[in-house]
Structures are given as C-alpha cells and as structure tokens.
Amino acid sequence: MAIVLGAIADDFTGATDLANNLVRAGMRTLQVIGVPRKTLDLADTDAVVVALKSRSCPAQDAVNDSLAALDWLRSQSVRQVFFKYCSTFDSTDNGNIGPVADALLEQLGARQTVMVPAFPANGRTVYQGHLFVGDRLLNDSGMEHHPLNPMTDADLVRTLSRQTPHAVGLLARPTLASGPEHARAHLDKLESQGVRHVICDTLDETDLTVLAATLARSALVTGGSGLGQTLPAQYRRLGWLENVDNAGQLAPASGAPLVLSGSCSRATLAQIEHFLSRFEGFALDPVALNDSDDQINEALAFARERLNSADPVLIYASASPDKVKRAQEQLGAAAAGERVERALARLARELVAEGVGKLLVAGGETSGAVVSALGIGELRIGGQIDPGVPWTQTHLPGRKAPLSLALKSGNFGGVDFFSRAFEVLS
Ligand code: ADP
C-alpha cells in the first residue's frame, strides 16, 4: 500500500514525538532529517515525518523549507499532509505557523485547514480557542518567558490572526461534542464564508477521535502530536491502512551500549545520578575540553576498556546549574555549549565506528549534533521507552547491522531511563 501520511515537522524532537504516536497507533513510520536527497526504500512504510528546523528561523525560510518538504511528500503520493508544530503553538507575530500553513494550502490547492495543537495526555487542551497548559492559560504557563517565542496571548484565533492575512475561525467544543457530521458541516460553512484557518477546541481523547473522524479526508491538517494518536484508526476505517501486528518492530539490536549526555535539565541530572549508582561513567569538563584532545582521548580510553562488557557506560558533560554557570562565565554560554556538542559528536562517531551499536543520547541540541556527526538521514521508529521517546534504527555506510539510537530531549523520561532503555531493547 502507498504512504498514507506525510508530515512536515518544524523541529527534530517534535518530529520524533509525532512519529512515536503514529507508531503506537499502528503506522510503520520513518523519520527523515530534512528533505531526502536520495531515493529511500519506503516499502513497509505507512507514514513519513520530515524533520525540519523551521520553528524559529525567518518565516520565508520556513515557508521555502516546508514547500520543499511538501514537494517531496507529494512525489511519494501521500494521501494526507500533516504540518506538525509544538503543542504550545510556539510562534511569533511574524510566523511561522500562519505563513507555512498558508503556503502549504496554496500549493495543495486547498481552501481550508485546521489547527489542532492540543495534546490532552500532556495537559495541553484548547477551549473556546484558548490554549491551556495544565490548569494555566498559555500566557501564564511559563511560555510567556520563552527566549525565542514568548507566548503572551492564549487566544489562538487572535494569535494566528496576527500571522496570516486570511480569516481565522473556531470549531468550538459544543459543535465538536455533537459528532463528526456536525463538525464537518460547521467547517464547510466556515469555508463557504472564506475562513481559511480553523482553531479546534480539544479537551480530551474523545475530542481527538471526533476530530480525526472529521478530518481524515482533508488534504492538510496542522497541529501537535496528539492528533497523531487518533488519525491512524480513521485511515484503517477508510481502507487506506492495513493492520500490522507491531508497527514499531525493529531488527534485533546488536553492538555495545553507550549513553552520551549533554543535557543539563533536571530530569537528566536525576537519570545520571541513578545510572551512576549501578554503572560507570566518565565526566567531561567543558573548561578542560581544550584543543589538546587530552580529555577526549581519556574518555575514548575509558569507553574502549568497557565496550566488551554487557553493561552500558555513560560519558557526560551534564552538570548542575552552578557548574554550568561557572563554565559559561569562563568560556561564554555559546562556546561552552559548542565545545561540549563537538566533543560528544566526535565520541559518538569514533565509538560507533569501534563497535557501539546501541546509542542513547540525552539533550535536544546534543542529539542534533550527534545525528549530523553520524551523517544520519533517516530513522525507522520503534517501540516507546517512555512517553515521547522511542528507540529508532538507522543504517550507516560501512556498518552491516543497523545502529539503534534513542534521542531524549531534556525533561523526558523516568529516573531509571538510561538503564531501562537498554532493558527494553533486549
Ligand atoms: P536539553 O534537551 O536538556 O535542553 P540540550 O542538549 O538541548 O539539552 O542543551 C544543553 C546544552 O548545554 C548543550 O548545548 C550542551 O552542549 C550544553 N552543555 C552541556 N554540558 C555543559 C556544561 N557542563 N557547561 C556548559 N554547557 C553545557
């Protein structure tokens, strides 16, 4: 069967989050990093998620990249396109959600799309067009202080209206609660009035199910990963998607286990402490990570001595806020981060070449650095370790068996994540 869903995600971990939900709902999913430049083997694939870096770049760049992704997805004959952004609607008055949605609609020749950012399982809900994070309105949730896209208005109809010249409407809960036929009729009525974008209320999983039933045939849907939980069942109902036993089935994992961590988030620090109570680790110090390579060589030697053991080892730069602050004062925040990312990326490259086959990386930026150092173009999405974080697999040139890779952004995962991840794999 052909590819059913083609998604365009505005950042890397958001792409994985959506892909993870699709797999859990029974779609065999491939995540590609940027628009693929080579022909991919898409047999046994139901959904492809293209991960872009288009959340915070200038709107025109986001539009261009998204249209390139759309062209590629259409060349794969996908039945539905999904523009994925953050469940907190991360954007500014300059974009990028409005401009990208407008460009995609135009290119698809469609007249209307919906915005479904909600992810009730993670406490993101929408009521009367207002986005809540837990029991707080978006603009009172901490997101109003975001360094790149401060969210100061929880009214998404108003927020999106500042990003697009077109009319923005609302599909409110009472209409949604009366079922897909009523919801569809309301959308059609808005469309006849020239309303191009419709913010959708969503309080719970039932609303997501009604929305999926209403929207499965639309050329373009937009939203967070929550909608990815309920669309696959509708594709099956339409006969577009076959039933598979285990959509997250990966090849057996092989090779040595390694954890690399550059995340200094609270959850990661607790995971490291827990891991070190059972296994060994090597701490990198950004200040000592100078050009002489001494510390990297020590870390390599540490890992090499242990690669033949079944126990995972950890190499980490992660440190408490006061230590990070000291390093930043000495080196500058950007330079300290870059040093760490470069070091971890190099360790990944060398140790994967020397036999690491199960690699767990902690940190969003850190994961990006490792993925590009390894030259990874696509990831087959496997089973979930913890909400939002699946195991993935990729083929690398010169390696017979696939590399198993888990990429964890800062605050994800339970306290025993680092050790349990490898238990899940075996
Ligand atoms: P998270 O997902 O937790 O935000 P990221 O990898 O995205 O993690 O970001 C963490 C940043 O902190 C990276 O740029 C990393 O290189 C940097 N970093 C890691 N350890 C240190 C340290 N000890 N001192 C200063 N910066 C660090």
Short mmCIF file of C-alpha atoms and ligand atoms in Angstrom, two decimals:
data_model
loop_
_atom_site.label_atom_id
_atom_site.label_comp_id
_atom_site.label_asym_id
_atom_site.label_seq_id
_atom_site.Cartn_x
_atom_site.Cartn_y
_atom_site.Cartn_z
CA MET A 1 0.00 0.00 0.00
CA ALA A 2 1.08 3.57 -0.57
CA ILE A 3 2.29 6.01 2.06
CA VAL A 4 -0.77 7.36 3.82
CA LEU A 5 0.52 10.24 5.89
CA GLY A 6 3.31 12.70 5.09
CA ALA A 7 4.21 15.05 7.93
CA ILE A 8 6.31 18.18 7.98
CA ALA A 9 7.60 18.91 11.49
CA ASP A 10 9.11 22.23 12.49
CA ASP A 11 11.76 20.68 14.74
CA PHE A 12 13.59 17.44 15.35
CA THR A 13 12.26 16.22 18.69
CA GLY A 14 8.74 17.33 17.71
CA ALA A 15 9.04 15.11 14.64
CA THR A 16 10.00 12.15 16.82
CA ASP A 17 7.13 12.87 19.18
CA LEU A 18 4.62 12.68 16.31
CA ALA A 19 6.32 9.64 14.78
CA ASN A 20 6.17 7.90 18.15
CA ASN A 21 2.41 8.48 18.41
CA LEU A 22 1.84 7.23 14.86
CA VAL A 23 3.76 4.02 15.58
CA ARG A 24 1.81 3.46 18.76
CA ALA A 25 -1.40 3.82 16.76
CA GLY A 26 -0.21 1.20 14.27
CA MET A 27 1.57 3.07 11.45
CA ARG A 28 5.04 1.95 10.35
CA THR A 29 6.86 5.25 10.39
CA LEU A 30 10.10 6.66 9.04
CA GLN A 31 11.52 9.97 10.23
CA VAL A 32 13.75 11.74 7.71
CA ILE A 33 16.07 14.56 8.63
CA GLY A 34 15.50 17.36 6.17
CA VAL A 35 14.22 16.70 2.66
CA PRO A 36 15.83 13.47 1.43
CA ARG A 37 18.31 13.92 -1.39
CA LYS A 38 18.41 10.24 -2.34
CA THR A 39 15.77 7.66 -3.12
CA LEU A 40 14.56 5.94 0.01
CA ASP A 41 13.28 2.42 0.43
CA LEU A 42 9.73 3.10 1.56
CA ALA A 43 8.43 -0.44 1.38
CA ASP A 44 6.65 -1.34 4.62
CA THR A 45 6.21 2.34 5.48
CA ASP A 46 2.83 3.92 6.19
CA ALA A 47 3.94 7.37 7.34
CA VAL A 48 6.95 9.62 6.76
CA VAL A 49 7.79 12.54 9.04
CA VAL A 50 10.18 15.12 7.60
CA ALA A 51 12.03 16.87 10.43
CA LEU A 52 12.88 20.49 9.62
CA LYS A 53 14.42 23.26 11.71
CA SER A 54 11.77 25.78 10.80
CA ARG A 55 10.28 26.84 14.12
CA SER A 56 12.39 29.90 14.86
CA CYS A 57 14.01 30.79 11.55
CA PRO A 58 12.80 33.70 9.37
CA ALA A 59 9.27 32.99 8.04
CA GLN A 60 10.34 32.93 4.40
CA ASP A 61 12.96 30.25 5.13
CA ALA A 62 10.35 28.21 6.99
CA VAL A 63 7.98 28.55 4.02
CA ASN A 64 10.65 27.54 1.49
CA ASP A 65 11.78 24.52 3.51
CA SER A 66 8.19 23.42 4.16
CA LEU A 67 7.28 23.70 0.46
CA ALA A 68 10.35 21.66 -0.47
CA ALA A 69 9.23 19.01 2.03
CA LEU A 70 5.71 19.13 0.59
CA ASP A 71 7.01 18.63 -2.96
CA TRP A 72 8.94 15.60 -1.84
CA LEU A 73 5.99 14.15 0.08
CA ARG A 74 3.71 14.64 -2.93
CA SER A 75 6.23 12.85 -5.11
CA GLN A 76 5.64 9.89 -2.73
CA SER A 77 1.86 10.21 -3.34
CA VAL A 78 0.91 10.66 0.32
CA ARG A 79 -2.84 10.82 0.95
CA GLN A 80 -2.76 13.41 3.70
CA VAL A 81 -0.27 16.09 4.74
CA PHE A 82 0.24 16.99 8.40
CA PHE A 83 2.06 20.18 9.39
CA LYS A 84 3.36 19.47 12.92
CA TYR A 85 4.28 22.19 15.41
CA CYS A 86 4.54 22.39 19.15
CA SER A 87 1.52 21.77 21.39
CA THR A 88 2.17 25.20 22.90
CA PHE A 89 1.74 26.78 19.43
CA ASP A 90 5.33 28.12 19.51
CA SER A 91 5.39 31.03 17.07
CA THR A 92 5.58 34.83 16.93
CA ASP A 93 3.54 37.54 15.20
CA ASN A 94 5.90 37.09 12.24
CA GLY A 95 5.15 33.38 11.96
CA ASN A 96 5.93 30.69 11.36
CA ILE A 97 2.67 28.73 11.75
CA GLY A 98 0.46 31.11 9.74
CA PRO A 99 2.80 31.69 6.78
CA VAL A 100 3.68 27.99 6.48
CA ALA A 101 0.03 26.87 6.67
CA ASP A 102 -0.92 29.47 4.04
CA ALA A 103 1.85 28.35 1.70
CA LEU A 104 1.00 24.66 2.10
CA LEU A 105 -2.71 25.31 1.47
CA GLU A 106 -1.95 27.27 -1.65
CA GLN A 107 0.43 24.66 -3.01
CA LEU A 108 -2.10 21.91 -2.33
CA GLY A 109 -4.90 23.90 -3.96
CA ALA A 110 -6.95 23.53 -0.77
CA ARG A 111 -9.22 26.16 0.71
CA GLN A 112 -9.12 25.45 4.41
CA THR A 113 -7.15 23.76 7.14
CA VAL A 114 -7.49 23.18 10.87
CA MET A 115 -5.22 23.89 13.83
CA VAL A 116 -5.23 21.12 16.45
CA PRO A 117 -2.32 21.84 18.79
CA ALA A 118 -3.84 20.04 21.81
CA PHE A 119 -2.20 17.04 23.43
CA PRO A 120 -4.52 16.20 26.34
CA ALA A 121 -2.26 13.36 27.57
CA ASN A 122 0.38 16.03 28.23
CA GLY A 123 -2.05 18.57 29.68
CA ARG A 124 -2.33 20.73 26.54
CA THR A 125 -6.01 21.45 25.87
CA VAL A 126 -7.94 24.09 23.93
CA TYR A 127 -11.29 25.54 25.00
CA GLN A 128 -13.12 28.34 23.15
CA GLY A 129 -9.93 28.77 21.19
CA HIS A 130 -7.83 29.32 24.33
CA LEU A 131 -4.81 27.10 24.89
CA PHE A 132 -4.18 25.73 28.37
CA VAL A 133 -1.05 24.09 29.77
CA GLY A 134 -2.38 22.06 32.68
CA ASP A 135 -4.66 24.44 34.58
CA ARG A 136 -2.97 27.63 33.33
CA LEU A 137 -3.64 29.67 30.25
CA LEU A 138 -0.72 29.55 27.80
CA ASN A 139 0.32 33.13 28.61
CA ASP A 140 0.53 32.22 32.31
CA SER A 141 2.28 28.87 31.93
CA GLY A 142 5.90 29.97 31.78
CA MET A 143 5.73 30.04 27.96
CA GLU A 144 5.37 33.83 28.19
CA HIS A 145 9.10 33.84 29.09
CA HIS A 146 10.29 31.62 26.25
CA PRO A 147 13.57 33.07 24.93
CA LEU A 148 12.69 32.68 21.23
CA ASN A 149 8.89 32.71 21.00
CA PRO A 150 7.29 34.15 24.14
CA MET A 151 3.60 33.17 24.08
CA THR A 152 1.75 36.12 25.56
CA ASP A 153 -1.75 35.50 24.16
CA ALA A 154 -3.63 32.25 24.85
CA ASP A 155 -6.41 33.15 22.38
CA LEU A 156 -5.25 31.19 19.33
CA VAL A 157 -7.79 32.76 16.96
CA ARG A 158 -6.28 36.15 17.79
CA THR A 159 -2.70 34.83 17.85
CA LEU A 160 -3.00 33.18 14.45
CA SER A 161 -4.85 36.19 13.00
CA ARG A 162 -1.67 38.21 13.51
CA GLN A 163 0.27 35.70 11.40
CA THR A 164 -1.98 35.45 8.35
CA PRO A 165 -3.95 37.86 6.15
CA HIS A 166 -6.76 35.27 5.94
CA ALA A 167 -9.78 34.79 8.17
CA VAL A 168 -9.39 32.54 11.22
CA GLY A 169 -12.42 30.76 12.73
CA LEU A 170 -13.22 28.42 15.60
CA LEU A 171 -14.60 24.90 15.85
CA ALA A 172 -15.86 25.07 19.42
CA ARG A 173 -16.43 22.18 21.83
CA PRO A 174 -20.24 22.19 21.73
CA THR A 175 -20.22 21.60 17.96
CA LEU A 176 -17.46 19.02 18.27
CA ALA A 177 -19.38 17.21 21.01
CA SER A 178 -22.31 16.69 18.65
CA GLY A 179 -20.15 14.49 16.42
CA PRO A 180 -18.14 14.44 13.19
CA GLU A 181 -21.11 15.24 10.88
CA HIS A 182 -21.88 18.45 12.76
CA ALA A 183 -18.21 19.35 12.99
CA ARG A 184 -17.82 18.78 9.23
CA ALA A 185 -20.88 20.88 8.45
CA HIS A 186 -19.51 23.70 10.59
CA LEU A 187 -16.14 23.58 8.81
CA ASP A 188 -17.88 23.61 5.41
CA LYS A 189 -19.98 26.59 6.43
CA LEU A 190 -16.86 28.47 7.56
CA GLU A 191 -15.16 27.55 4.29
CA SER A 192 -18.08 28.98 2.29
CA GLN A 193 -17.58 32.20 4.26
CA GLY A 194 -13.91 32.29 3.24
CA VAL A 195 -12.49 31.16 6.62
CA ARG A 196 -9.18 29.58 5.73
CA HIS A 197 -7.92 28.52 9.16
CA VAL A 198 -9.96 26.93 11.94
CA ILE A 199 -8.71 26.62 15.51
CA CYS A 200 -10.18 23.45 17.02
CA ASP A 201 -11.17 23.04 20.64
CA THR A 202 -9.95 19.79 22.20
CA LEU A 203 -10.46 18.78 25.82
CA ASP A 204 -9.72 15.07 25.78
CA GLU A 205 -9.00 11.98 23.72
CA THR A 206 -12.65 11.70 22.71
CA ASP A 207 -12.42 15.11 21.07
CA LEU A 208 -9.27 13.97 19.26
CA THR A 209 -11.19 10.95 17.98
CA VAL A 210 -14.06 13.10 16.70
CA LEU A 211 -11.56 15.48 15.10
CA ALA A 212 -9.76 12.61 13.36
CA ALA A 213 -13.08 11.27 12.04
CA THR A 214 -13.94 14.77 10.78
CA LEU A 215 -10.56 15.44 9.19
CA ALA A 216 -9.17 12.16 7.83
CA ARG A 217 -10.02 13.10 4.23
CA SER A 218 -8.68 16.69 4.41
CA ALA A 219 -5.69 17.40 2.21
CA LEU A 220 -3.91 19.24 5.03
CA VAL A 221 -4.20 19.09 8.80
CA THR A 222 -1.98 21.01 11.21
CA GLY A 223 -1.32 20.60 14.89
CA GLY A 224 0.60 18.90 17.68
CA SER A 225 1.37 15.22 18.02
CA GLY A 226 -1.92 14.48 19.84
CA LEU A 227 -3.89 14.19 16.60
CA GLY A 228 -1.35 11.56 15.52
CA GLN A 229 -2.86 9.26 18.15
CA THR A 230 -6.29 9.15 16.52
CA LEU A 231 -5.83 9.63 12.76
CA PRO A 232 -4.47 6.10 12.07
CA ALA A 233 -7.72 4.41 13.18
CA GLN A 234 -9.60 6.57 10.66
CA TYR A 235 -7.16 5.64 7.88
CA ARG A 236 -7.88 1.99 8.68
CA ARG A 237 -11.62 2.66 8.58
CA LEU A 238 -11.19 4.20 5.11
CA GLY A 239 -9.26 1.12 3.99
CA TRP A 240 -6.06 3.09 3.43
CA LEU A 241 -4.06 1.35 6.12
CA GLU A 242 -3.59 -2.33 6.78
CA ASN A 243 -3.44 -3.84 10.23
CA VAL A 244 0.08 -4.77 11.29
CA ASP A 245 0.93 -6.64 14.48
CA ASN A 246 3.76 -4.44 15.62
CA ALA A 247 4.31 -1.21 13.73
CA GLY A 248 7.40 -0.47 15.84
CA GLN A 249 9.18 -3.72 15.00
CA LEU A 250 12.92 -3.14 14.53
CA ALA A 251 15.73 -5.50 13.57
CA PRO A 252 17.42 -7.15 16.58
CA ALA A 253 19.82 -4.67 18.19
CA SER A 254 23.48 -5.54 18.36
CA GLY A 255 26.72 -3.91 19.46
CA ALA A 256 27.85 -2.25 22.67
CA PRO A 257 25.56 0.06 24.67
CA LEU A 258 26.62 3.68 25.29
CA VAL A 259 24.96 6.76 26.77
CA LEU A 260 26.16 10.24 25.78
CA SER A 261 24.65 13.14 27.67
CA GLY A 262 24.93 16.87 27.11
CA SER A 263 21.58 17.70 28.68
CA CYS A 264 21.68 19.69 31.92
CA SER A 265 17.94 19.50 32.50
CA ARG A 266 16.72 18.47 35.90
CA ALA A 267 15.30 15.14 34.72
CA THR A 268 18.57 14.22 33.00
CA LEU A 269 20.66 15.04 36.08
CA ALA A 270 18.48 12.71 38.16
CA GLN A 271 18.77 10.00 35.47
CA ILE A 272 22.57 10.32 35.54
CA GLU A 273 22.71 10.03 39.32
CA HIS A 274 20.51 6.94 39.18
CA PHE A 275 22.61 5.38 36.41
CA LEU A 276 25.90 6.02 38.27
CA SER A 277 24.59 4.16 41.30
CA ARG A 278 24.71 0.99 39.17
CA PHE A 279 27.12 1.60 36.27
CA GLU A 280 30.24 3.54 35.40
CA GLY A 281 30.50 6.98 33.86
CA PHE A 282 33.09 9.49 32.67
CA ALA A 283 32.51 13.21 33.27
CA LEU A 284 33.69 15.74 30.70
CA ASP A 285 34.55 19.23 31.86
CA PRO A 286 33.97 21.89 29.18
CA VAL A 287 36.74 24.07 30.58
CA ALA A 288 39.27 21.26 30.23
CA LEU A 289 37.95 20.36 26.76
CA ASN A 290 40.58 22.45 25.08
CA ASP A 291 42.27 21.90 21.78
CA SER A 292 44.76 19.32 23.02
CA ASP A 293 42.21 16.46 22.88
CA ASP A 294 43.57 15.02 26.15
CA GLN A 295 40.17 14.70 27.75
CA ILE A 296 38.55 13.22 24.67
CA ASN A 297 41.33 10.64 24.48
CA GLU A 298 40.78 9.78 28.14
CA ALA A 299 37.06 9.39 27.53
CA LEU A 300 37.75 7.19 24.50
CA ALA A 301 40.12 5.02 26.51
CA PHE A 302 37.55 4.74 29.30
CA ALA A 303 34.86 3.61 26.87
CA ARG A 304 37.11 1.24 24.89
CA GLU A 305 38.06 -0.68 28.03
CA ARG A 306 34.40 -1.34 28.65
CA LEU A 307 32.95 -1.89 25.17
CA ASN A 308 33.09 -5.66 25.53
CA SER A 309 31.06 -5.72 28.70
CA ALA A 310 27.28 -6.06 28.51
CA ASP A 311 26.84 -3.11 30.88
CA PRO A 312 26.16 0.32 29.36
CA VAL A 313 28.66 3.12 30.01
CA LEU A 314 27.98 6.82 30.23
CA ILE A 315 30.01 9.80 29.05
CA TYR A 316 28.51 13.09 30.13
CA ALA A 317 29.10 16.81 30.25
CA SER A 318 25.80 17.33 32.06
CA ALA A 319 26.35 19.31 35.23
CA SER A 320 24.45 21.11 37.96
CA PRO A 321 23.34 24.71 37.30
CA ASP A 322 26.20 26.21 39.36
CA LYS A 323 28.84 24.22 37.46
CA VAL A 324 27.27 25.14 34.14
CA LYS A 325 27.24 28.76 35.20
CA ARG A 326 30.93 28.65 36.08
CA ALA A 327 31.82 27.11 32.72
CA GLN A 328 29.68 29.68 30.93
CA GLU A 329 31.30 32.56 32.80
CA GLN A 330 34.71 31.29 31.80
CA LEU A 331 34.00 30.37 28.19
CA GLY A 332 30.77 32.14 27.22
CA ALA A 333 27.49 30.18 27.07
CA ALA A 334 27.53 29.52 23.33
CA ALA A 335 31.18 28.49 23.25
CA ALA A 336 30.78 26.16 26.24
CA GLY A 337 27.79 24.50 24.57
CA GLU A 338 29.59 24.17 21.25
CA ARG A 339 32.65 22.61 22.87
CA VAL A 340 30.53 20.02 24.59
CA GLU A 341 28.48 19.28 21.49
CA ARG A 342 31.59 18.92 19.35
CA ALA A 343 33.22 16.58 21.87
CA LEU A 344 30.15 14.36 22.24
CA ALA A 345 29.63 14.28 18.48
CA ARG A 346 33.21 13.14 17.97
CA LEU A 347 32.94 10.48 20.69
CA ALA A 348 29.77 9.19 19.01
CA ARG A 349 31.49 8.96 15.64
CA GLU A 350 34.58 7.18 16.92
CA LEU A 351 32.82 4.81 19.28
CA VAL A 352 30.14 3.82 16.78
CA ALA A 353 32.96 3.02 14.35
CA GLU A 354 34.53 0.87 17.09
CA GLY A 355 31.52 -1.24 17.97
CA VAL A 356 28.87 0.77 19.76
CA GLY A 357 25.54 -0.39 18.33
CA LYS A 358 23.06 0.87 20.93
CA LEU A 359 23.41 4.56 21.49
CA LEU A 360 21.32 6.72 23.76
CA VAL A 361 21.80 10.50 23.55
CA ALA A 362 20.38 12.93 26.10
CA GLY A 363 19.73 16.53 25.10
CA GLY A 364 17.87 18.07 22.17
CA GLU A 365 20.76 20.14 20.83
CA THR A 366 23.18 17.37 21.73
CA SER A 367 21.09 14.88 19.74
CA GLY A 368 21.14 17.21 16.74
CA ALA A 369 24.94 17.41 16.91
CA VAL A 370 25.31 13.62 17.18
CA VAL A 371 22.84 12.91 14.37
CA SER A 372 24.64 15.24 11.99
CA ALA A 373 28.11 13.98 13.01
CA LEU A 374 27.00 10.44 12.21
CA GLY A 375 25.55 11.61 8.88
CA ILE A 376 22.14 10.14 9.69
CA GLY A 377 19.48 10.82 7.07
CA GLU A 378 16.56 8.74 8.30
CA LEU A 379 15.36 6.86 11.35
CA ARG A 380 12.95 3.95 11.47
CA ILE A 381 10.79 4.49 14.57
CA GLY A 382 10.48 1.61 17.02
CA GLY A 383 8.87 0.98 20.39
CA GLN A 384 8.49 3.62 23.05
CA ILE A 385 10.82 3.68 26.05
CA ASP A 386 8.97 6.45 27.88
CA PRO A 387 6.31 8.86 26.55
CA GLY A 388 7.69 10.74 23.55
CA VAL A 389 10.96 8.78 23.32
CA PRO A 390 11.14 5.71 21.09
CA TRP A 391 14.06 3.53 20.07
CA THR A 392 14.92 4.11 16.45
CA GLN A 393 17.19 2.40 13.93
CA THR A 394 19.29 3.63 11.07
CA HIS A 395 21.67 2.14 8.54
CA LEU A 396 25.10 3.72 8.32
CA PRO A 397 27.55 3.24 5.47
CA GLY A 398 30.21 0.65 6.29
CA ARG A 399 28.12 -0.95 9.06
CA LYS A 400 26.38 -4.24 8.47
CA ALA A 401 23.90 -4.16 11.34
CA PRO A 402 21.72 -1.11 11.90
CA LEU A 403 22.58 1.34 14.67
CA SER A 404 19.95 1.53 17.41
CA LEU A 405 19.53 5.07 18.58
CA ALA A 406 17.39 6.77 21.23
CA LEU A 407 17.32 10.57 21.33
CA LYS A 408 15.95 12.03 24.53
CA SER A 409 15.27 15.71 24.92
CA GLY A 410 15.97 17.23 28.34
CA ASN A 411 12.97 16.73 30.52
CA PHE A 412 11.71 13.46 29.07
CA GLY A 413 11.94 10.07 30.72
CA GLY A 414 11.66 8.49 34.16
CA VAL A 415 14.54 8.42 36.64
CA ASP A 416 15.77 4.95 35.55
CA PHE A 417 15.55 5.89 31.84
CA PHE A 418 19.23 5.29 30.98
CA SER A 419 19.38 1.75 32.24
CA ARG A 420 15.80 0.73 31.42
CA ALA A 421 16.16 1.87 27.82
CA PHE A 422 18.64 -0.95 27.20
CA GLU A 423 16.47 -3.48 29.02
CA VAL A 424 13.53 -2.53 26.77
CA LEU A 425 15.75 -3.06 23.74
CA SER A 426 16.75 -6.57 24.69
P1 ADP B 1 18.21 19.79 26.79
O1 ADP B 1 17.40 18.95 25.85
O2 ADP B 1 18.25 19.25 28.18
O3 ADP B 1 17.89 21.25 26.71
P2 ADP B 1 20.44 20.28 25.03
O4 ADP B 1 21.42 19.29 24.51
O5 ADP B 1 19.39 20.77 24.08
O6 ADP B 1 19.74 19.63 26.31
O7 ADP B 1 21.14 21.56 25.59
C1 ADP B 1 22.14 21.52 26.58
C2 ADP B 1 23.24 22.45 26.18
O8 ADP B 1 24.13 22.62 27.28
C3 ADP B 1 24.07 21.92 25.03
O9 ADP B 1 24.42 22.97 24.15
C4 ADP B 1 25.31 21.39 25.73
O10 ADP B 1 26.44 21.38 24.90
C5 ADP B 1 25.48 22.39 26.85
N1 ADP B 1 26.23 21.85 28.00
C6 ADP B 1 26.29 20.57 28.40
N2 ADP B 1 27.07 20.45 29.49
C7 ADP B 1 27.52 21.67 29.78
C8 ADP B 1 28.37 22.18 30.82
N3 ADP B 1 28.89 21.37 31.74
N4 ADP B 1 28.63 23.50 30.83
C9 ADP B 1 28.09 24.30 29.89
N5 ADP B 1 27.28 23.90 28.91
C10 ADP B 1 26.99 22.58 28.83
#
